[in-house]
Tab-separated table of C-alpha atoms in Angstrom:
chain	number	residue	atom	x	y	z
A	1	UNK	CA	-0.372	-58.240	-7.121
A	2	UNK	CA	0.626	-60.247	-9.831
A	3	UNK	CA	-3.006	-61.341	-10.696
A	4	UNK	CA	-4.205	-62.461	-13.799
A	5	UNK	CA	-6.533	-60.313	-15.735
A	6	UNK	CA	-7.864	-60.511	-19.047
A	7	UNK	CA	-5.473	-58.834	-21.982
A	8	UNK	CA	-7.048	-56.488	-24.501
A	9	UNK	CA	-5.537	-54.682	-27.309
A	10	UNK	CA	-6.545	-52.573	-30.091
A	11	UNK	CA	-3.178	-50.613	-30.493
A	12	UNK	CA	-0.446	-51.151	-32.765
A	13	UNK	CA	1.910	-54.051	-31.958
A	14	UNK	CA	2.218	-53.734	-28.324
A	15	UNK	CA	1.503	-55.380	-24.923
A	16	UNK	CA	-2.241	-55.624	-24.263
A	17	UNK	CA	-2.992	-52.927	-22.339
A	18	UNK	CA	-5.005	-54.889	-19.761
A	19	UNK	CA	-2.791	-57.400	-19.280
A	20	UNK	CA	0.005	-56.776	-16.567
A	21	UNK	CA	3.039	-55.248	-17.784
A	22	UNK	CA	5.927	-53.472	-17.361
A	23	UNK	CA	7.451	-50.028	-18.169
A	24	UNK	CA	6.111	-49.548	-21.303
A	25	UNK	CA	8.330	-49.431	-24.342
A	26	UNK	CA	9.049	-46.172	-26.263
A	27	UNK	CA	7.358	-47.235	-29.202
A	28	UNK	CA	4.220	-45.817	-27.948
A	29	UNK	CA	5.892	-42.538	-26.899
A	30	UNK	CA	7.888	-43.641	-25.301
A	31	UNK	CA	5.286	-43.831	-22.537
A	32	UNK	CA	3.934	-46.005	-19.351
A	33	UNK	CA	0.882	-48.354	-19.464
A	34	UNK	CA	-1.352	-49.307	-16.693
A	35	UNK	CA	-2.446	-51.454	-14.946
A	36	UNK	CA	1.564	-51.236	-13.955
A	37	UNK	CA	3.361	-54.057	-12.906
A	38	UNK	CA	7.020	-54.098	-11.754
A	39	UNK	CA	10.254	-54.763	-14.377
A	40	UNK	CA	12.488	-57.594	-13.267
A	41	UNK	CA	15.760	-57.546	-14.833
A	42	UNK	CA	16.080	-59.915	-18.271
A	43	UNK	CA	18.282	-62.315	-18.626
A	44	UNK	CA	21.502	-60.570	-20.549
A	45	UNK	CA	23.327	-61.695	-23.608
A	46	UNK	CA	25.233	-64.654	-22.761
A	47	UNK	CA	29.223	-64.599	-22.388
A	48	UNK	CA	29.504	-66.215	-25.714
A	49	UNK	CA	27.058	-63.242	-27.693
A	50	UNK	CA	28.412	-62.948	-30.938
A	51	UNK	CA	31.049	-60.215	-31.339
A	52	UNK	CA	29.509	-57.208	-33.473
A	53	UNK	CA	30.200	-56.314	-36.893
A	54	UNK	CA	31.811	-53.102	-38.175
A	55	UNK	CA	27.775	-51.822	-38.759
A	56	UNK	CA	27.104	-52.190	-35.200
A	57	UNK	CA	27.046	-49.467	-32.467
A	58	UNK	CA	30.160	-49.120	-30.439
A	59	UNK	CA	29.533	-46.860	-27.775
A	60	UNK	CA	31.301	-46.224	-24.730
A	61	UNK	CA	31.338	-48.712	-21.667
A	62	UNK	CA	29.913	-48.046	-18.718
A	63	UNK	CA	33.139	-47.408	-17.035
A	64	UNK	CA	33.850	-44.485	-19.441
A	65	UNK	CA	30.772	-42.655	-18.374
A	66	UNK	CA	30.871	-42.731	-14.700
A	67	UNK	CA	34.545	-42.613	-12.939
A	68	UNK	CA	34.902	-44.657	-11.421
A	69	UNK	CA	32.443	-47.187	-11.300
A	70	UNK	CA	31.877	-48.644	-7.879
A	71	UNK	CA	33.031	-45.746	-6.297
A	72	UNK	CA	31.223	-44.002	-3.708
A	73	UNK	CA	33.740	-42.741	-1.442
A	74	UNK	CA	33.955	-45.715	0.691
A	75	UNK	CA	36.581	-47.981	-0.859
A	76	UNK	CA	33.896	-50.215	-2.838
A	77	UNK	CA	36.383	-48.925	-6.233
A	78	UNK	CA	38.954	-51.541	-4.577
A	79	UNK	CA	36.509	-54.300	-3.831
A	80	UNK	CA	34.906	-56.647	-6.937
A	81	UNK	CA	31.518	-55.558	-8.288
A	82	UNK	CA	29.143	-58.177	-5.897
A	83	UNK	CA	31.405	-57.643	-2.565
A	84	UNK	CA	30.760	-54.072	-3.162
A	85	UNK	CA	27.539	-53.787	-3.852
A	86	UNK	CA	26.851	-55.399	-0.740
A	87	UNK	CA	28.550	-53.249	1.219
A	88	UNK	CA	26.517	-50.773	0.135
A	89	UNK	CA	23.499	-52.771	0.275
A	90	UNK	CA	24.310	-52.504	4.452
A	91	UNK	CA	25.254	-49.132	4.396
A	92	UNK	CA	22.004	-47.867	3.001
A	93	UNK	CA	19.620	-50.355	4.904
A	94	UNK	CA	18.792	-52.675	2.136
A	95	UNK	CA	18.709	-56.268	4.024
A	96	UNK	CA	19.140	-59.375	2.041
A	97	UNK	CA	18.027	-62.350	3.442
A	98	UNK	CA	20.928	-64.966	4.396
A	99	UNK	CA	19.281	-67.448	2.375
A	100	UNK	CA	19.854	-65.868	-0.949
A	101	UNK	CA	23.164	-64.719	-2.605
A	102	UNK	CA	23.894	-62.174	-5.948
A	103	UNK	CA	26.022	-64.050	-8.306
A	104	UNK	CA	26.789	-65.244	-11.505
A	105	UNK	CA	26.902	-69.033	-10.687
A	106	UNK	CA	23.614	-70.886	-11.613
A	107	UNK	CA	21.735	-68.167	-12.942
A	108	UNK	CA	20.174	-68.401	-16.693
A	109	UNK	CA	22.778	-65.152	-17.532
A	110	UNK	CA	24.625	-62.582	-15.751
A	111	UNK	CA	24.168	-61.653	-12.412
A	112	UNK	CA	21.353	-63.314	-10.456
A	113	UNK	CA	20.239	-63.900	-7.277
A	114	UNK	CA	20.540	-68.178	-6.201
A	115	UNK	CA	19.006	-69.611	-3.088
A	116	UNK	CA	21.744	-70.659	-0.548
A	117	UNK	CA	19.077	-72.489	1.510
A	118	UNK	CA	15.940	-73.703	0.796
A	119	UNK	CA	13.137	-71.162	0.592
A	120	UNK	CA	9.413	-71.629	1.282
A	121	UNK	CA	6.221	-69.429	0.115
A	122	UNK	CA	5.972	-66.211	1.978
A	123	UNK	CA	9.129	-65.966	3.326
A	124	UNK	CA	11.131	-62.532	2.903
A	125	UNK	CA	14.109	-62.277	0.645
A	126	UNK	CA	15.390	-58.649	0.666
A	127	UNK	CA	14.032	-55.650	1.729
A	128	UNK	CA	14.797	-52.032	-0.288
A	129	UNK	CA	14.128	-49.085	1.897
A	130	UNK	CA	12.706	-45.962	-0.251
A	131	UNK	CA	15.714	-44.011	0.419
A	132	UNK	CA	17.666	-46.665	-1.730
A	133	UNK	CA	15.938	-46.319	-4.815
A	134	UNK	CA	16.831	-44.546	-7.438
A	135	UNK	CA	13.971	-42.059	-9.105
A	136	UNK	CA	13.913	-38.239	-9.705
A	137	UNK	CA	12.522	-37.572	-6.266
A	138	UNK	CA	16.070	-39.490	-4.691
A	139	UNK	CA	18.877	-38.236	-7.068
A	140	UNK	CA	21.066	-35.474	-6.482
A	141	UNK	CA	19.537	-33.087	-8.972
A	142	UNK	CA	16.197	-33.877	-7.645
A	143	UNK	CA	15.052	-30.617	-6.240
A	144	UNK	CA	15.858	-28.844	-9.902
A	145	UNK	CA	13.871	-31.661	-11.737
A	146	UNK	CA	11.082	-30.841	-9.595
A	147	UNK	CA	11.433	-27.394	-10.059
A	148	UNK	CA	11.775	-27.995	-14.262
A	149	UNK	CA	8.909	-30.485	-14.264
A	150	UNK	CA	6.502	-28.470	-16.748
A	151	UNK	CA	9.684	-28.169	-19.038
A	152	UNK	CA	10.490	-31.948	-18.986
A	153	UNK	CA	6.916	-33.022	-19.871
A	154	UNK	CA	6.893	-35.847	-22.497
A	155	UNK	CA	4.718	-38.772	-23.645
A	156	UNK	CA	6.744	-41.038	-21.741
A	157	UNK	CA	7.143	-39.702	-18.611
A	158	UNK	CA	10.580	-41.019	-18.697
A	159	UNK	CA	12.859	-38.256	-18.884
A	160	UNK	CA	13.103	-36.979	-15.397
A	161	UNK	CA	14.162	-40.938	-14.127
A	162	UNK	CA	16.458	-40.896	-17.561
A	163	UNK	CA	17.835	-37.449	-16.717
A	164	UNK	CA	18.539	-38.283	-13.168
A	165	UNK	CA	20.423	-41.349	-14.344
A	166	UNK	CA	22.603	-39.057	-17.024
A	167	UNK	CA	23.689	-37.263	-14.140
A	168	UNK	CA	24.362	-39.823	-11.364
A	169	UNK	CA	26.384	-42.070	-14.099
A	170	UNK	CA	28.604	-39.212	-14.454
A	171	UNK	CA	28.867	-38.487	-10.381
A	172	UNK	CA	32.424	-39.657	-9.017
A	173	UNK	CA	30.508	-39.840	-5.441
A	174	UNK	CA	27.055	-40.733	-6.601
A	175	UNK	CA	25.388	-42.849	-3.779
A	176	UNK	CA	24.664	-45.144	-6.522
A	177	UNK	CA	27.777	-45.930	-7.445
A	178	UNK	CA	28.660	-49.324	-6.373
A	179	UNK	CA	24.849	-50.252	-7.870
A	180	UNK	CA	25.989	-49.150	-11.355
A	181	UNK	CA	28.597	-51.331	-10.635
A	182	UNK	CA	26.555	-54.379	-11.534
A	183	UNK	CA	24.959	-53.007	-14.643
A	184	UNK	CA	25.829	-54.614	-17.896
A	185	UNK	CA	28.175	-52.222	-19.895
A	186	UNK	CA	25.717	-50.255	-22.248
A	187	UNK	CA	27.619	-50.954	-25.313
A	188	UNK	CA	26.371	-55.025	-24.780
A	189	UNK	CA	22.835	-54.556	-24.618
A	190	UNK	CA	21.329	-56.830	-27.139
A	191	UNK	CA	17.674	-55.097	-27.570
A	192	UNK	CA	17.059	-55.455	-31.590
A	193	UNK	CA	17.031	-51.484	-31.739
A	194	UNK	CA	20.676	-52.067	-31.407
A	195	UNK	CA	21.062	-54.353	-34.328
A	196	UNK	CA	22.080	-53.529	-37.630
A	197	UNK	CA	18.934	-52.495	-39.394
A	198	UNK	CA	19.652	-55.324	-42.023
A	199	UNK	CA	19.984	-58.047	-39.555
A	200	UNK	CA	16.628	-56.962	-37.697
A	201	UNK	CA	14.815	-57.058	-40.899
A	202	UNK	CA	16.729	-60.498	-42.030
A	203	UNK	CA	15.503	-62.411	-39.032
A	204	UNK	CA	12.434	-60.364	-37.407
A	205	UNK	CA	10.104	-59.728	-40.665
A	206	UNK	CA	6.416	-60.613	-39.454
A	207	UNK	CA	7.067	-60.795	-35.798
A	208	UNK	CA	6.040	-57.552	-35.247
A	209	UNK	CA	9.491	-56.315	-33.871
A	210	UNK	CA	10.269	-54.345	-36.476
A	211	UNK	CA	7.303	-51.659	-36.187
A	212	UNK	CA	8.235	-51.308	-32.793
A	213	UNK	CA	11.806	-50.566	-33.163
A	214	UNK	CA	10.990	-48.488	-35.591
A	215	UNK	CA	8.678	-46.014	-33.242
A	216	UNK	CA	11.001	-46.612	-30.508
A	217	UNK	CA	14.177	-45.252	-32.510
A	218	UNK	CA	11.914	-42.288	-33.858
A	219	UNK	CA	10.507	-41.177	-30.355
A	220	UNK	CA	14.183	-41.748	-28.666
A	221	UNK	CA	15.276	-39.618	-31.502
A	222	UNK	CA	12.400	-36.692	-31.062
A	223	UNK	CA	12.354	-37.191	-26.799
A	224	UNK	CA	16.268	-36.319	-26.754
A	225	UNK	CA	16.541	-33.417	-29.456
A	226	UNK	CA	13.205	-31.518	-28.343
A	227	UNK	CA	13.860	-31.999	-24.395
A	228	UNK	CA	16.658	-33.498	-23.049
A	229	UNK	CA	19.656	-31.964	-24.814
A	230	UNK	CA	18.296	-28.445	-24.498
A	231	UNK	CA	18.013	-29.183	-20.603
A	232	UNK	CA	21.281	-30.493	-20.644
A	233	UNK	CA	23.074	-27.789	-22.587
A	234	UNK	CA	21.132	-25.574	-20.025
A	235	UNK	CA	22.706	-26.730	-17.121
A	236	UNK	CA	26.385	-27.155	-18.037
A	237	UNK	CA	27.612	-27.775	-14.458
A	238	UNK	CA	25.577	-30.875	-13.643
A	239	UNK	CA	25.886	-33.057	-17.492
A	240	UNK	CA	29.385	-33.327	-18.285
A	241	UNK	CA	29.813	-33.398	-22.475
A	242	UNK	CA	30.469	-36.943	-22.431
A	243	UNK	CA	26.792	-37.804	-21.212
A	244	UNK	CA	25.257	-35.356	-24.027
A	245	UNK	CA	25.253	-38.461	-26.346
A	246	UNK	CA	22.244	-39.653	-28.658
A	247	UNK	CA	23.991	-42.829	-28.305
A	248	UNK	CA	24.167	-42.934	-24.832
A	249	UNK	CA	20.217	-41.614	-24.178
A	250	UNK	CA	19.272	-44.638	-26.325
A	251	UNK	CA	21.188	-47.031	-24.232
A	252	UNK	CA	19.622	-45.441	-21.077
A	253	UNK	CA	16.266	-45.567	-22.899
A	254	UNK	CA	16.841	-49.730	-23.259
A	255	UNK	CA	18.215	-50.381	-19.987
A	256	UNK	CA	15.156	-48.412	-18.245
A	257	UNK	CA	12.783	-50.887	-20.399
A	258	UNK	CA	14.662	-53.798	-18.733
A	259	UNK	CA	15.445	-53.009	-15.316
A	260	UNK	CA	12.916	-50.336	-14.082
A	261	UNK	CA	10.143	-50.770	-12.001
A	262	UNK	CA	6.582	-48.947	-12.214
A	263	UNK	CA	4.613	-48.890	-8.665
A	264	UNK	CA	1.588	-49.851	-9.006
A	265	UNK	CA	-1.596	-46.832	-8.093
A	266	UNK	CA	-3.806	-47.816	-5.385
A	267	UNK	CA	-6.834	-49.745	-6.634
A	268	UNK	CA	-8.948	-46.071	-6.589
A	269	UNK	CA	-6.454	-44.115	-8.362
A	270	UNK	CA	-7.035	-46.016	-11.519
A	271	UNK	CA	-8.267	-42.655	-12.784
A	272	UNK	CA	-4.932	-41.008	-12.279
A	273	UNK	CA	-1.456	-41.262	-14.635
A	274	UNK	CA	0.545	-44.178	-14.113
A	275	UNK	CA	3.531	-43.604	-11.534
A	276	UNK	CA	6.506	-42.941	-13.209
A	277	UNK	CA	9.320	-45.783	-13.193
A	278	UNK	CA	12.200	-45.871	-10.914
A	279	UNK	CA	15.633	-48.008	-10.770
A	280	UNK	CA	15.258	-50.950	-7.511
A	281	UNK	CA	18.429	-52.087	-6.592
A	282	UNK	CA	18.620	-55.836	-5.747
A	283	UNK	CA	15.418	-56.453	-7.403
A	284	UNK	CA	16.276	-55.826	-10.788
A	285	UNK	CA	18.997	-58.449	-10.720
A	286	UNK	CA	16.349	-61.082	-10.490
A	287	UNK	CA	15.824	-62.890	-14.626
A	288	UNK	CA	12.313	-63.869	-15.591
A	289	UNK	CA	10.786	-67.033	-16.369
A	290	UNK	CA	6.742	-66.655	-16.992
A	291	UNK	CA	6.611	-69.362	-14.028
A	292	UNK	CA	8.049	-67.237	-11.348
A	293	UNK	CA	9.031	-67.720	-8.267
A	294	UNK	CA	9.223	-64.519	-6.328
A	295	UNK	CA	7.288	-61.407	-6.339
A	296	UNK	CA	7.552	-57.616	-5.375
A	297	UNK	CA	5.272	-55.869	-2.853
A	298	UNK	CA	5.179	-52.227	-2.417
A	299	UNK	CA	4.251	-50.714	0.942
A	300	UNK	CA	4.865	-46.797	2.274
A	301	UNK	CA	8.304	-47.446	3.838
A	302	UNK	CA	10.366	-49.817	1.379
A	303	UNK	CA	9.669	-52.643	-1.509
A	304	UNK	CA	9.572	-56.310	-0.371
A	305	UNK	CA	10.775	-59.140	-2.547
A	306	UNK	CA	8.945	-62.744	-1.245
A	307	UNK	CA	8.912	-65.801	-2.192
A	308	UNK	CA	5.804	-67.794	-3.757
A	309	UNK	CA	6.937	-71.048	-4.784
A	310	UNK	CA	9.158	-73.382	-2.743
A	311	UNK	CA	12.553	-72.683	-3.812
A	312	UNK	CA	15.079	-75.619	-3.501
A	313	UNK	CA	18.725	-74.869	-2.577
A	314	UNK	CA	20.964	-73.791	-5.121
A	315	UNK	CA	18.051	-73.121	-7.481
A	316	UNK	CA	17.884	-69.619	-8.947
A	317	UNK	CA	15.037	-67.140	-7.744
A	318	UNK	CA	13.066	-65.224	-10.540
A	319	UNK	CA	10.890	-62.697	-10.799
A	320	UNK	CA	8.123	-61.873	-13.657
A	321	UNK	CA	7.712	-59.104	-16.204
A	322	UNK	CA	3.905	-59.868	-16.609
A	323	UNK	CA	2.565	-61.773	-19.218
A	324	UNK	CA	4.733	-61.482	-22.139
A	325	UNK	CA	4.881	-63.099	-25.528
A	326	UNK	CA	8.576	-63.528	-26.785
A	327	UNK	CA	8.604	-60.808	-29.554
A	328	UNK	CA	7.673	-58.543	-26.374
A	329	UNK	CA	10.407	-59.748	-24.117
A	330	UNK	CA	13.063	-59.893	-27.139
A	331	UNK	CA	11.974	-55.807	-28.534
A	332	UNK	CA	11.731	-54.899	-24.683
A	333	UNK	CA	14.589	-57.170	-22.817
A	334	UNK	CA	16.891	-58.471	-25.380
A	335	UNK	CA	15.876	-62.109	-24.742
A	336	UNK	CA	13.602	-64.929	-25.169
A	337	UNK	CA	12.095	-68.208	-23.387
A	338	UNK	CA	13.282	-71.246	-25.468
A	339	UNK	CA	9.904	-73.066	-26.902
A	340	UNK	CA	8.290	-74.288	-25.390
A	341	UNK	CA	8.915	-72.289	-22.500
A	342	UNK	CA	6.939	-69.215	-22.379
A	343	UNK	CA	3.284	-70.133	-21.408
A	344	UNK	CA	2.398	-66.402	-22.243
A	345	UNK	CA	3.580	-66.762	-25.964
A	346	UNK	CA	0.900	-64.681	-28.677
A	347	UNK	CA	0.593	-64.503	-31.701
A	348	UNK	CA	-1.042	-61.372	-33.712
A	349	UNK	CA	-3.658	-61.028	-36.428
A	350	UNK	CA	-3.493	-57.495	-37.685
A	351	UNK	CA	-6.762	-56.137	-37.682
A	352	UNK	CA	-6.614	-54.848	-40.942
A	353	UNK	CA	-5.350	-58.560	-42.637
A	354	UNK	CA	-8.742	-59.664	-41.392
A	355	UNK	CA	-10.140	-56.701	-43.550
A	356	UNK	CA	-8.144	-57.825	-46.318
A	357	UNK	CA	-9.116	-61.323	-46.166
A	358	UNK	CA	-12.892	-60.626	-46.047
A	359	UNK	CA	-12.062	-58.407	-49.085
A	360	UNK	CA	-10.546	-60.973	-50.766
A	361	UNK	CA	-14.314	-62.751	-50.601
A	362	UNK	CA	-16.023	-59.767	-52.138
A	363	UNK	CA	-17.213	-60.763	-55.613
A	364	UNK	CA	-18.604	-56.938	-56.660
A	365	UNK	CA	-18.251	-53.261	-55.842
A	366	UNK	CA	-21.884	-53.253	-53.726
A	367	UNK	CA	-20.206	-55.925	-51.463
A	368	UNK	CA	-16.906	-53.756	-50.917
A	369	UNK	CA	-18.748	-50.939	-50.502
A	370	UNK	CA	-20.955	-52.866	-47.382
A	371	UNK	CA	-17.658	-54.143	-46.461
A	372	UNK	CA	-16.085	-51.005	-45.844
A	373	UNK	CA	-18.822	-49.936	-44.265
A	374	UNK	CA	-19.305	-52.937	-41.989
A	375	UNK	CA	-15.566	-52.244	-40.941
A	376	UNK	CA	-16.337	-48.329	-40.160
A	377	UNK	CA	-18.754	-49.302	-37.655
A	378	UNK	CA	-16.408	-51.849	-35.952
A	379	UNK	CA	-14.221	-48.708	-35.642
A	380	UNK	CA	-16.595	-46.286	-34.039
A	381	UNK	CA	-17.128	-49.098	-31.618
A	382	UNK	CA	-13.371	-49.354	-30.920
A	383	UNK	CA	-13.401	-53.056	-31.513
A	384	UNK	CA	-10.856	-52.461	-34.275
A	385	UNK	CA	-8.223	-49.837	-36.056
A	386	UNK	CA	-5.937	-50.094	-38.549
A	387	UNK	CA	-3.355	-50.439	-36.299
A	388	UNK	CA	-4.221	-52.912	-34.007
A	389	UNK	CA	-3.681	-56.695	-33.804
A	390	UNK	CA	-6.143	-59.609	-32.656
A	391	UNK	CA	-3.544	-61.596	-30.108
A	392	UNK	CA	-3.942	-65.654	-29.777
A	393	UNK	CA	-2.120	-67.236	-27.043
A	394	UNK	CA	-1.692	-71.314	-26.913
A	395	UNK	CA	-4.688	-71.811	-25.269
A	396	UNK	CA	-7.226	-68.804	-25.772
A	397	UNK	CA	-7.502	-65.602	-27.608
A	398	UNK	CA	-6.653	-62.975	-25.825
A	399	UNK	CA	-8.819	-60.365	-27.191
A	400	UNK	CA	-11.896	-62.859	-27.953
A	401	UNK	CA	-14.543	-59.634	-27.189
A	402	UNK	CA	-12.699	-57.668	-30.054
A	403	UNK	CA	-12.410	-61.005	-32.633
A	404	UNK	CA	-15.767	-62.397	-31.981
A	405	UNK	CA	-17.604	-58.676	-32.562
A	406	UNK	CA	-14.854	-58.425	-36.029
A	407	UNK	CA	-16.153	-61.843	-37.328
A	408	UNK	CA	-19.746	-61.365	-36.525
A	409	UNK	CA	-19.690	-58.236	-37.889
A	410	UNK	CA	-18.344	-59.043	-41.424
A	411	UNK	CA	-20.067	-62.194	-41.894
A	412	UNK	CA	-23.546	-61.727	-41.187
A	413	UNK	CA	-26.332	-61.578	-43.957
A	414	UNK	CA	-26.435	-57.501	-45.253
A	415	UNK	CA	-30.122	-57.146	-43.937
A	416	UNK	CA	-29.203	-58.449	-40.414
A	417	UNK	CA	-26.260	-55.753	-40.239
A	418	UNK	CA	-28.596	-52.911	-41.295
A	419	UNK	CA	-31.092	-54.082	-38.141
A	420	UNK	CA	-27.707	-54.212	-36.210
A	421	UNK	CA	-26.882	-50.788	-37.000
A	422	UNK	CA	-29.860	-49.519	-34.752
A	423	UNK	CA	-29.753	-51.994	-31.718
A	424	UNK	CA	-28.066	-51.143	-28.418
A	425	UNK	CA	-26.523	-53.925	-26.207
A	426	UNK	CA	-25.860	-56.015	-29.483
A	427	UNK	CA	-22.908	-57.230	-28.053
A	428	UNK	CA	-25.020	-58.824	-25.411
A	429	UNK	CA	-27.017	-61.541	-28.466
A	430	UNK	CA	-24.305	-64.284	-28.453
A	431	UNK	CA	-24.442	-67.735	-28.385
A	432	UNK	CA	-22.669	-70.587	-26.918
A	433	UNK	CA	-21.160	-71.910	-30.377
A	434	UNK	CA	-19.863	-68.672	-30.867
A	435	UNK	CA	-17.229	-68.687	-28.130
A	436	UNK	CA	-13.562	-68.279	-29.524
A	437	UNK	CA	-12.115	-70.568	-27.136
A	438	UNK	CA	-9.395	-72.698	-28.910
A	439	UNK	CA	-11.770	-76.196	-27.794
A	440	UNK	CA	-14.621	-74.613	-29.404
A	441	UNK	CA	-13.430	-73.175	-32.626
A	442	UNK	CA	-14.196	-76.337	-34.441
A	443	UNK	CA	-17.652	-75.666	-33.528
A	444	UNK	CA	-17.646	-71.352	-35.102
A	445	UNK	CA	-19.890	-70.856	-38.161
A	446	UNK	CA	-18.650	-71.868	-40.944
A	447	UNK	CA	-18.171	-68.397	-42.804
A	448	UNK	CA	-16.504	-67.226	-39.678
A	449	UNK	CA	-14.084	-70.242	-39.322
A	450	UNK	CA	-13.693	-69.503	-43.096
A	451	UNK	CA	-12.989	-65.624	-42.670
A	452	UNK	CA	-10.180	-66.667	-39.747
A	453	UNK	CA	-8.620	-69.203	-41.503
A	454	UNK	CA	-7.934	-67.022	-44.813
A	455	UNK	CA	-6.580	-64.496	-42.053
A	456	UNK	CA	-4.184	-66.566	-40.403
A	457	UNK	CA	-2.863	-67.675	-44.387
A	458	UNK	CA	-2.764	-63.931	-45.071
A	459	UNK	CA	-0.529	-63.413	-41.372
A	460	UNK	CA	1.502	-66.387	-42.199
A	461	UNK	CA	2.728	-64.942	-45.655
A	462	UNK	CA	4.197	-62.001	-43.707
A	463	UNK	CA	7.583	-64.401	-42.686
A	464	UNK	CA	10.560	-64.846	-45.002
A	465	UNK	CA	10.506	-69.168	-44.172
A	466	UNK	CA	7.377	-71.405	-43.488
A	467	UNK	CA	7.225	-73.622	-39.959
A	468	UNK	CA	8.891	-76.716	-41.703
A	469	UNK	CA	12.009	-74.885	-42.209
A	470	UNK	CA	12.300	-73.351	-38.686
A	471	UNK	CA	11.283	-77.022	-37.240
A	472	UNK	CA	13.831	-78.653	-39.149
A	473	UNK	CA	16.782	-76.211	-37.728
A	474	UNK	CA	15.623	-76.288	-33.895
A	475	UNK	CA	15.132	-80.173	-34.269
A	476	UNK	CA	18.742	-80.248	-35.760
A	477	UNK	CA	21.144	-79.154	-32.460
A	478	UNK	CA	24.051	-79.452	-35.114
A	479	UNK	CA	22.571	-76.800	-36.924
A	480	UNK	CA	20.868	-74.917	-34.234
A	481	UNK	CA	24.523	-74.492	-32.345
A	482	UNK	CA	25.919	-72.766	-35.743
A	483	UNK	CA	23.090	-70.074	-35.591
A	484	UNK	CA	24.549	-66.720	-33.619
A	485	UNK	CA	22.992	-66.049	-30.588
A	486	UNK	CA	20.682	-63.272	-32.065
A	487	UNK	CA	19.481	-65.957	-34.910
A	488	UNK	CA	18.479	-68.059	-32.207
A	489	UNK	CA	16.872	-65.473	-30.406
A	490	UNK	CA	14.794	-64.826	-33.418
A	491	UNK	CA	13.767	-68.164	-34.514
A	492	UNK	CA	12.287	-68.928	-31.402
A	493	UNK	CA	10.374	-65.786	-31.586
A	494	UNK	CA	9.299	-66.706	-34.965
A	495	UNK	CA	8.673	-70.324	-34.510
A	496	UNK	CA	6.612	-69.626	-31.260
A	497	UNK	CA	3.859	-67.815	-33.074
A	498	UNK	CA	4.174	-69.684	-36.338
A	499	UNK	CA	3.084	-72.652	-34.204
A	500	UNK	CA	-0.070	-70.675	-32.517
A	501	UNK	CA	-1.025	-69.750	-36.048
A	502	UNK	CA	-0.621	-73.234	-37.541
A	503	UNK	CA	-2.763	-74.365	-34.567
A	504	UNK	CA	-5.407	-72.487	-35.764
A	505	UNK	CA	-5.401	-73.510	-39.144
A	506	UNK	CA	-5.857	-76.997	-37.871
A	507	UNK	CA	-8.955	-75.524	-35.678
A	508	UNK	CA	-10.505	-73.692	-38.808
A	509	UNK	CA	-10.377	-75.911	-41.223
C-alpha cells in the first residue's frame, strides 16, 4: 500500500493532500486526510532531552492517570514493561516472529523493534488480530460511543477514539494496560505544541510549524470544551475527575497524531470519508525513517507487518509515516531526520509570496489591478489560495501543476491573458521548456525564473538567520553539541528548507 503518488497541496502549511499521509494533524480541524496511510511511532525525545523550564508544561505522568499501569489482573504489574507486554501479546493472540525483539537497545530512540536474526523481504514480522486493536469499536464503552455518535461529530473524527483512550487509561482492569506501559510518559512528548511559546517562535520562525501549532491548539481547545468535556461530565461514572483535563486531552491528541494508524479505504470507496484512527499495539512500537524496511498490511481478520527490504541481524525495523518533510515530522511527531537523511524533505513558498513578488514588479496602478485580476483567475481555477503553498522537494517541484500555471498566468502579456480567459483546456497548451523539473529550471522563460527567484528571496527573509550561520553551527561538532535537543531539531528543519531554497536560487539565477 505504500506506493508513491504525486503530491499536491493547496492548503495552509499542511502535508500535501495527494501524498501518502498519516493521521492528520489537528491544525486542519483536527481532521483526517486522504489518501490514508499508516502512522507508526516516531522516535521519542532521547533520554538526554533537556529538562523543561518553569514555563513548560508539567502534567501528570501516565502512571498517575492509569492506576495501575501494566495491570490487567494477570500479574503483569509485577513484570517489567516489555515482559508484561509480551505476556499480554500471547493472551490476545498478537503473534511476534521469533526473529524480532522489542527493545530499547539498538534503536534510534525509546522502544523499538530489532531483528534477532536476518530477515528477508516478504517475511512476516508480526500479526495483530483485530480484537487487540484499541478503537471506539473495541473499547469497553464502544456501545455508548456508537449510540452517541451524533453528539460526538467533529471536524477531526478523533473524538470517539480520544474518549476511548480517556476511559481505558483510568480503568484498573483495562485490557490494554500492558500496552499502555510501553507508551512514553505523556508529559515527555516533544511536539512543538508543548514548547513554551517564546521558544517555539525563536526556533521555528519561517518553517511553517508555528502556524500549524497555533491552529492545533485553538482547535483542540474548541473540540474539548464543546464536545469532549460535556460528554465526560454527562457520564461521571465512566470518566473520573482526573481525566477531565484539557492538558491531558492535548497530550492524547499529540499521542494519536504520533502513534495512531488509519486504515486505507478500498479502491472503490474513494468518495467515502476516511476511516477513523485506531491504536495498533506492536505496530506503533516501530520507529520511522524515509528509507523504511517494513510495511503494515490490512486484512479482514488481522493486520500484518511485513519486511520490504533485507534486514540484517541486529538492525532496527522501521515503518514509515509516508512522504513527510522534516517540518511535518517535528510538528506531528516531535522529531526530525538529521540532514541529509530525509529524502522526502521539502520547502514551502507561500502562494501569496509569489503574488507579492509579482506585485513588486509592477510600476503603475493599472498593472497592479491586472495582476489582481490574474490572481483571481487562478483562485477560481483552484490553482492558488491565500493560505496555500507551493512545495519544492530536493529533486522535484511537488506542486508542479499549480506553480507552472501560476507562473504562466502571472508572467504572460496582457493581450495573451485576455485571450486565455475565454479558453477551455488552456493548461494543456504547455511547452517542454516550461517543465518545472529542477534539471530543466535553468531553461525556463526568463520572466518565470525572475519571478520564482524573487519569491524565493522573499521566503528566505522569513527566517531569523541565514544559511551560512546555520551551516557554521552544523559543521562545528562542538557548537552543535552545545545546543539543546529542541534547538538541534529546529536547526535541522531550518537548514533542510534553506538548502532546497538556495538550490532554487542557483537554478533561477
